């Protein structure tokens, strides 16, 4: 289940409107994820059918956290990962090397916490 502030499949957020049949260009996708991370306390960037992404979302919700979700379709996954690397250049994210290499990616306060492993480690 996706929260009302969550992104929908394809990388668009519920706050963005798009005419039927209109495709989002790469720049829209990049701006969307960067803005979402900057404007929200906790953001989970995930793909819809990823089991580890589901694990992170469920764990956070069970802990009482209602993160903003940015769900990416497979076609946009490489573009979003590239943009996440740009966002994290010079940052101190847990994954190191400029950003996450795979999804899910969890951001807290605009900074990369990491993926499943880092979320699980902070839980226990």
mmCIF file with all atom_site columns, C-alpha atoms in Angstrom:
data_model
loop_
_atom_site.group_PDB
_atom_site.id
_atom_site.type_symbol
_atom_site.label_atom_id
_atom_site.label_alt_id
_atom_site.label_comp_id
_atom_site.label_asym_id
_atom_site.label_entity_id
_atom_site.label_seq_id
_atom_site.pdbx_PDB_ins_code
_atom_site.Cartn_x
_atom_site.Cartn_y
_atom_site.Cartn_z
_atom_site.occupancy
_atom_site.B_iso_or_equiv
_atom_site.pdbx_formal_charge
_atom_site.auth_seq_id
_atom_site.auth_comp_id
_atom_site.auth_asym_id
_atom_site.auth_atom_id
_atom_site.pdbx_PDB_model_num
ATOM 1   C CA . UNK A 1 1   ? 0.000  0.000  0.000   1.00 0.00 ? 1   UNK A CA 1
ATOM 2   C CA . UNK A 1 2   ? 1.323  3.430  -0.924  1.00 0.00 ? 2   UNK A CA 1
ATOM 3   C CA . UNK A 1 3   ? 0.744  6.440  1.310   1.00 0.00 ? 3   UNK A CA 1
ATOM 4   C CA . UNK A 1 4   ? -0.902 9.591  0.000   1.00 0.00 ? 4   UNK A CA 1
ATOM 5   C CA . UNK A 1 5   ? 2.425  11.432 -0.065  1.00 0.00 ? 5   UNK A CA 1
ATOM 6   C CA . UNK A 1 6   ? 4.109  8.563  -1.848  1.00 0.00 ? 6   UNK A CA 1
ATOM 7   C CA . UNK A 1 7   ? 5.378  8.473  -5.362  1.00 0.00 ? 7   UNK A CA 1
ATOM 8   C CA . UNK A 1 8   ? 3.628  6.276  -7.854  1.00 0.00 ? 8   UNK A CA 1
ATOM 9   C CA . UNK A 1 9   ? 5.132  3.771  -10.238 1.00 0.00 ? 9   UNK A CA 1
ATOM 10  C CA . UNK A 1 10  ? 7.251  5.470  -12.844 1.00 0.00 ? 10  UNK A CA 1
ATOM 11  C CA . UNK A 1 11  ? 8.806  7.908  -10.453 1.00 0.00 ? 11  UNK A CA 1
ATOM 12  C CA . UNK A 1 12  ? 6.136  10.583 -10.378 1.00 0.00 ? 12  UNK A CA 1
ATOM 13  C CA . UNK A 1 13  ? 4.747  11.840 -7.108  1.00 0.00 ? 13  UNK A CA 1
ATOM 14  C CA . UNK A 1 14  ? 1.114  12.279 -6.218  1.00 0.00 ? 14  UNK A CA 1
ATOM 15  C CA . UNK A 1 15  ? 1.763  16.020 -6.064  1.00 0.00 ? 15  UNK A CA 1
ATOM 16  C CA . UNK A 1 16  ? 2.772  16.163 -9.726  1.00 0.00 ? 16  UNK A CA 1
ATOM 17  C CA . UNK A 1 17  ? 0.139  16.067 -12.432 1.00 0.00 ? 17  UNK A CA 1
ATOM 18  C CA . UNK A 1 18  ? 0.675  14.620 -15.859 1.00 0.00 ? 18  UNK A CA 1
ATOM 19  C CA . UNK A 1 19  ? -1.672 14.583 -18.818 1.00 0.00 ? 19  UNK A CA 1
ATOM 20  C CA . UNK A 1 20  ? -2.757 11.132 -20.003 1.00 0.00 ? 20  UNK A CA 1
ATOM 21  C CA . UNK A 1 21  ? -0.351 9.809  -22.606 1.00 0.00 ? 21  UNK A CA 1
ATOM 22  C CA . UNK A 1 22  ? 2.303  12.382 -21.742 1.00 0.00 ? 22  UNK A CA 1
ATOM 23  C CA . UNK A 1 23  ? 5.647  10.844 -20.930 1.00 0.00 ? 23  UNK A CA 1
ATOM 24  C CA . UNK A 1 24  ? 7.980  12.234 -18.319 1.00 0.00 ? 24  UNK A CA 1
ATOM 25  C CA . UNK A 1 25  ? 11.437 13.094 -19.610 1.00 0.00 ? 25  UNK A CA 1
ATOM 26  C CA . UNK A 1 26  ? 14.638 12.217 -17.779 1.00 0.00 ? 26  UNK A CA 1
ATOM 27  C CA . UNK A 1 27  ? 15.002 15.741 -16.394 1.00 0.00 ? 27  UNK A CA 1
ATOM 28  C CA . UNK A 1 28  ? 11.552 15.524 -14.748 1.00 0.00 ? 28  UNK A CA 1
ATOM 29  C CA . UNK A 1 29  ? 12.523 12.237 -13.097 1.00 0.00 ? 29  UNK A CA 1
ATOM 30  C CA . UNK A 1 30  ? 15.796 13.683 -11.843 1.00 0.00 ? 30  UNK A CA 1
ATOM 31  C CA . UNK A 1 31  ? 14.201 16.826 -10.469 1.00 0.00 ? 31  UNK A CA 1
ATOM 32  C CA . UNK A 1 32  ? 11.440 14.812 -8.831  1.00 0.00 ? 32  UNK A CA 1
ATOM 33  C CA . UNK A 1 33  ? 13.679 12.530 -6.786  1.00 0.00 ? 33  UNK A CA 1
ATOM 34  C CA . UNK A 1 34  ? 16.064 15.331 -5.784  1.00 0.00 ? 34  UNK A CA 1
ATOM 35  C CA . UNK A 1 35  ? 13.193 17.550 -4.655  1.00 0.00 ? 35  UNK A CA 1
ATOM 36  C CA . UNK A 1 36  ? 11.489 14.730 -2.761  1.00 0.00 ? 36  UNK A CA 1
ATOM 37  C CA . UNK A 1 37  ? 14.691 13.927 -0.850  1.00 0.00 ? 37  UNK A CA 1
ATOM 38  C CA . UNK A 1 38  ? 15.269 17.596 -0.047  1.00 0.00 ? 38  UNK A CA 1
ATOM 39  C CA . UNK A 1 39  ? 11.698 18.278 1.096   1.00 0.00 ? 39  UNK A CA 1
ATOM 40  C CA . UNK A 1 40  ? 10.916 15.174 3.177   1.00 0.00 ? 40  UNK A CA 1
ATOM 41  C CA . UNK A 1 41  ? 12.358 13.825 6.425   1.00 0.00 ? 41  UNK A CA 1
ATOM 42  C CA . UNK A 1 42  ? 12.480 10.176 5.340   1.00 0.00 ? 42  UNK A CA 1
ATOM 43  C CA . UNK A 1 43  ? 12.374 8.969  1.731   1.00 0.00 ? 43  UNK A CA 1
ATOM 44  C CA . UNK A 1 44  ? 12.521 5.406  0.448   1.00 0.00 ? 44  UNK A CA 1
ATOM 45  C CA . UNK A 1 45  ? 13.461 5.090  -3.229  1.00 0.00 ? 45  UNK A CA 1
ATOM 46  C CA . UNK A 1 46  ? 12.306 1.676  -4.399  1.00 0.00 ? 46  UNK A CA 1
ATOM 47  C CA . UNK A 1 47  ? 11.015 -0.400 -7.272  1.00 0.00 ? 47  UNK A CA 1
ATOM 48  C CA . UNK A 1 48  ? 7.490  -1.744 -7.120  1.00 0.00 ? 48  UNK A CA 1
ATOM 49  C CA . UNK A 1 49  ? 8.273  -5.458 -7.454  1.00 0.00 ? 49  UNK A CA 1
ATOM 50  C CA . UNK A 1 50  ? 11.458 -5.583 -5.335  1.00 0.00 ? 50  UNK A CA 1
ATOM 51  C CA . UNK A 1 51  ? 11.160 -7.872 -2.302  1.00 0.00 ? 51  UNK A CA 1
ATOM 52  C CA . UNK A 1 52  ? 13.931 -6.081 -0.359  1.00 0.00 ? 52  UNK A CA 1
ATOM 53  C CA . UNK A 1 53  ? 12.209 -2.758 -1.057  1.00 0.00 ? 53  UNK A CA 1
ATOM 54  C CA . UNK A 1 54  ? 9.050  -4.205 0.492   1.00 0.00 ? 54  UNK A CA 1
ATOM 55  C CA . UNK A 1 55  ? 11.035 -5.392 3.537   1.00 0.00 ? 55  UNK A CA 1
ATOM 56  C CA . UNK A 1 56  ? 12.340 -1.850 4.145   1.00 0.00 ? 56  UNK A CA 1
ATOM 57  C CA . UNK A 1 57  ? 8.908  -0.255 3.708   1.00 0.00 ? 57  UNK A CA 1
ATOM 58  C CA . UNK A 1 58  ? 7.221  -2.752 6.061   1.00 0.00 ? 58  UNK A CA 1
ATOM 59  C CA . UNK A 1 59  ? 9.957  -2.494 8.706   1.00 0.00 ? 59  UNK A CA 1
ATOM 60  C CA . UNK A 1 60  ? 9.816  1.301  8.751   1.00 0.00 ? 60  UNK A CA 1
ATOM 61  C CA . UNK A 1 61  ? 6.022  1.287  8.997   1.00 0.00 ? 61  UNK A CA 1
ATOM 62  C CA . UNK A 1 62  ? 6.104  -1.260 11.836  1.00 0.00 ? 62  UNK A CA 1
ATOM 63  C CA . UNK A 1 63  ? 8.465  1.096  13.669  1.00 0.00 ? 63  UNK A CA 1
ATOM 64  C CA . UNK A 1 64  ? 5.884  3.862  13.323  1.00 0.00 ? 64  UNK A CA 1
ATOM 65  C CA . UNK A 1 65  ? 7.712  5.658  10.523  1.00 0.00 ? 65  UNK A CA 1
ATOM 66  C CA . UNK A 1 66  ? 5.640  6.772  7.555   1.00 0.00 ? 66  UNK A CA 1
ATOM 67  C CA . UNK A 1 67  ? 8.302  7.460  4.909   1.00 0.00 ? 67  UNK A CA 1
ATOM 68  C CA . UNK A 1 68  ? 7.669  9.180  1.626   1.00 0.00 ? 68  UNK A CA 1
ATOM 69  C CA . UNK A 1 69  ? 7.960  6.572  -1.114  1.00 0.00 ? 69  UNK A CA 1
ATOM 70  C CA . UNK A 1 70  ? 9.467  7.221  -4.522  1.00 0.00 ? 70  UNK A CA 1
ATOM 71  C CA . UNK A 1 71  ? 8.653  4.142  -6.551  1.00 0.00 ? 71  UNK A CA 1
ATOM 72  C CA . UNK A 1 72  ? 10.573 3.711  -9.777  1.00 0.00 ? 72  UNK A CA 1
ATOM 73  C CA . UNK A 1 73  ? 9.689  1.492  -12.710 1.00 0.00 ? 73  UNK A CA 1
ATOM 74  C CA . UNK A 1 74  ? 12.410 -0.692 -14.207 1.00 0.00 ? 74  UNK A CA 1
ATOM 75  C CA . UNK A 1 75  ? 12.768 1.581  -17.255 1.00 0.00 ? 75  UNK A CA 1
ATOM 76  C CA . UNK A 1 76  ? 13.716 4.566  -15.053 1.00 0.00 ? 76  UNK A CA 1
ATOM 77  C CA . UNK A 1 77  ? 15.803 2.678  -12.482 1.00 0.00 ? 77  UNK A CA 1
ATOM 78  C CA . UNK A 1 78  ? 19.221 3.406  -14.066 1.00 0.00 ? 78  UNK A CA 1
ATOM 79  C CA . UNK A 1 79  ? 18.358 7.096  -14.494 1.00 0.00 ? 79  UNK A CA 1
ATOM 80  C CA . UNK A 1 80  ? 17.271 7.428  -10.871 1.00 0.00 ? 80  UNK A CA 1
ATOM 81  C CA . UNK A 1 81  ? 20.357 5.594  -9.542  1.00 0.00 ? 81  UNK A CA 1
ATOM 82  C CA . UNK A 1 82  ? 22.541 7.939  -11.605 1.00 0.00 ? 82  UNK A CA 1
ATOM 83  C CA . UNK A 1 83  ? 20.759 10.955 -10.149 1.00 0.00 ? 83  UNK A CA 1
ATOM 84  C CA . UNK A 1 84  ? 21.064 9.584  -6.613  1.00 0.00 ? 84  UNK A CA 1
ATOM 85  C CA . UNK A 1 85  ? 24.813 9.282  -7.201  1.00 0.00 ? 85  UNK A CA 1
ATOM 86  C CA . UNK A 1 86  ? 24.933 12.946 -8.221  1.00 0.00 ? 86  UNK A CA 1
ATOM 87  C CA . UNK A 1 87  ? 22.952 13.980 -5.147  1.00 0.00 ? 87  UNK A CA 1
ATOM 88  C CA . UNK A 1 88  ? 25.374 12.086 -2.904  1.00 0.00 ? 88  UNK A CA 1
ATOM 89  C CA . UNK A 1 89  ? 28.653 13.216 -4.468  1.00 0.00 ? 89  UNK A CA 1
ATOM 90  C CA . UNK A 1 90  ? 30.805 14.454 -1.658  1.00 0.00 ? 90  UNK A CA 1
ATOM 91  C CA . UNK A 1 91  ? 28.236 13.300 0.901   1.00 0.00 ? 91  UNK A CA 1
ATOM 92  C CA . UNK A 1 92  ? 28.765 10.847 3.697   1.00 0.00 ? 92  UNK A CA 1
ATOM 93  C CA . UNK A 1 93  ? 26.199 8.205  2.768   1.00 0.00 ? 93  UNK A CA 1
ATOM 94  C CA . UNK A 1 94  ? 26.569 4.730  4.201   1.00 0.00 ? 94  UNK A CA 1
ATOM 95  C CA . UNK A 1 95  ? 27.039 3.202  0.776   1.00 0.00 ? 95  UNK A CA 1
ATOM 96  C CA . UNK A 1 96  ? 30.035 5.458  -0.023  1.00 0.00 ? 96  UNK A CA 1
ATOM 97  C CA . UNK A 1 97  ? 31.231 6.118  -3.553  1.00 0.00 ? 97  UNK A CA 1
ATOM 98  C CA . UNK A 1 98  ? 28.674 8.798  -4.334  1.00 0.00 ? 98  UNK A CA 1
ATOM 99  C CA . UNK A 1 99  ? 25.418 6.980  -3.835  1.00 0.00 ? 99  UNK A CA 1
ATOM 100 C CA . UNK A 1 100 ? 23.520 3.719  -3.777  1.00 0.00 ? 100 UNK A CA 1
ATOM 101 C CA . UNK A 1 101 ? 24.333 1.030  -6.328  1.00 0.00 ? 101 UNK A CA 1
ATOM 102 C CA . UNK A 1 102 ? 20.921 -0.617 -6.017  1.00 0.00 ? 102 UNK A CA 1
ATOM 103 C CA . UNK A 1 103 ? 17.479 -0.062 -4.561  1.00 0.00 ? 103 UNK A CA 1
ATOM 104 C CA . UNK A 1 104 ? 16.018 0.371  -2.033  1.00 0.00 ? 104 UNK A CA 1
ATOM 105 C CA . UNK A 1 105 ? 17.784 3.526  -0.950  1.00 0.00 ? 105 UNK A CA 1
ATOM 106 C CA . UNK A 1 106 ? 16.699 5.189  2.294   1.00 0.00 ? 106 UNK A CA 1
ATOM 107 C CA . UNK A 1 107 ? 17.322 8.890  2.887   1.00 0.00 ? 107 UNK A CA 1
ATOM 108 C CA . UNK A 1 108 ? 16.981 10.531 6.290   1.00 0.00 ? 108 UNK A CA 1
ATOM 109 C CA . UNK A 1 109 ? 17.202 14.306 6.506   1.00 0.00 ? 109 UNK A CA 1
ATOM 110 C CA . UNK A 1 110 ? 18.401 14.514 2.913   1.00 0.00 ? 110 UNK A CA 1
ATOM 111 C CA . UNK A 1 111 ? 21.332 12.144 3.547   1.00 0.00 ? 111 UNK A CA 1
ATOM 112 C CA . UNK A 1 112 ? 21.702 8.571  2.401   1.00 0.00 ? 112 UNK A CA 1
ATOM 113 C CA . UNK A 1 113 ? 21.245 6.100  5.254   1.00 0.00 ? 113 UNK A CA 1
ATOM 114 C CA . UNK A 1 114 ? 21.678 3.111  2.947   1.00 0.00 ? 114 UNK A CA 1
ATOM 115 C CA . UNK A 1 115 ? 19.677 0.079  1.914   1.00 0.00 ? 115 UNK A CA 1
ATOM 116 C CA . UNK A 1 116 ? 18.183 -2.946 3.634   1.00 0.00 ? 116 UNK A CA 1
ATOM 117 C CA . UNK A 1 117 ? 21.354 -3.805 5.551   1.00 0.00 ? 117 UNK A CA 1
ATOM 118 C CA . UNK A 1 118 ? 21.771 -0.329 7.039   1.00 0.00 ? 118 UNK A CA 1
ATOM 119 C CA . UNK A 1 119 ? 18.092 -0.059 7.987   1.00 0.00 ? 119 UNK A CA 1
ATOM 120 C CA . UNK A 1 120 ? 18.232 -3.481 9.666   1.00 0.00 ? 120 UNK A CA 1
ATOM 121 C CA . UNK A 1 121 ? 21.463 -2.564 11.504  1.00 0.00 ? 121 UNK A CA 1
ATOM 122 C CA . UNK A 1 122 ? 19.925 0.605  12.917  1.00 0.00 ? 122 UNK A CA 1
ATOM 123 C CA . UNK A 1 123 ? 16.859 -1.358 14.019  1.00 0.00 ? 123 UNK A CA 1
ATOM 124 C CA . UNK A 1 124 ? 18.744 -3.946 16.086  1.00 0.00 ? 124 UNK A CA 1
#
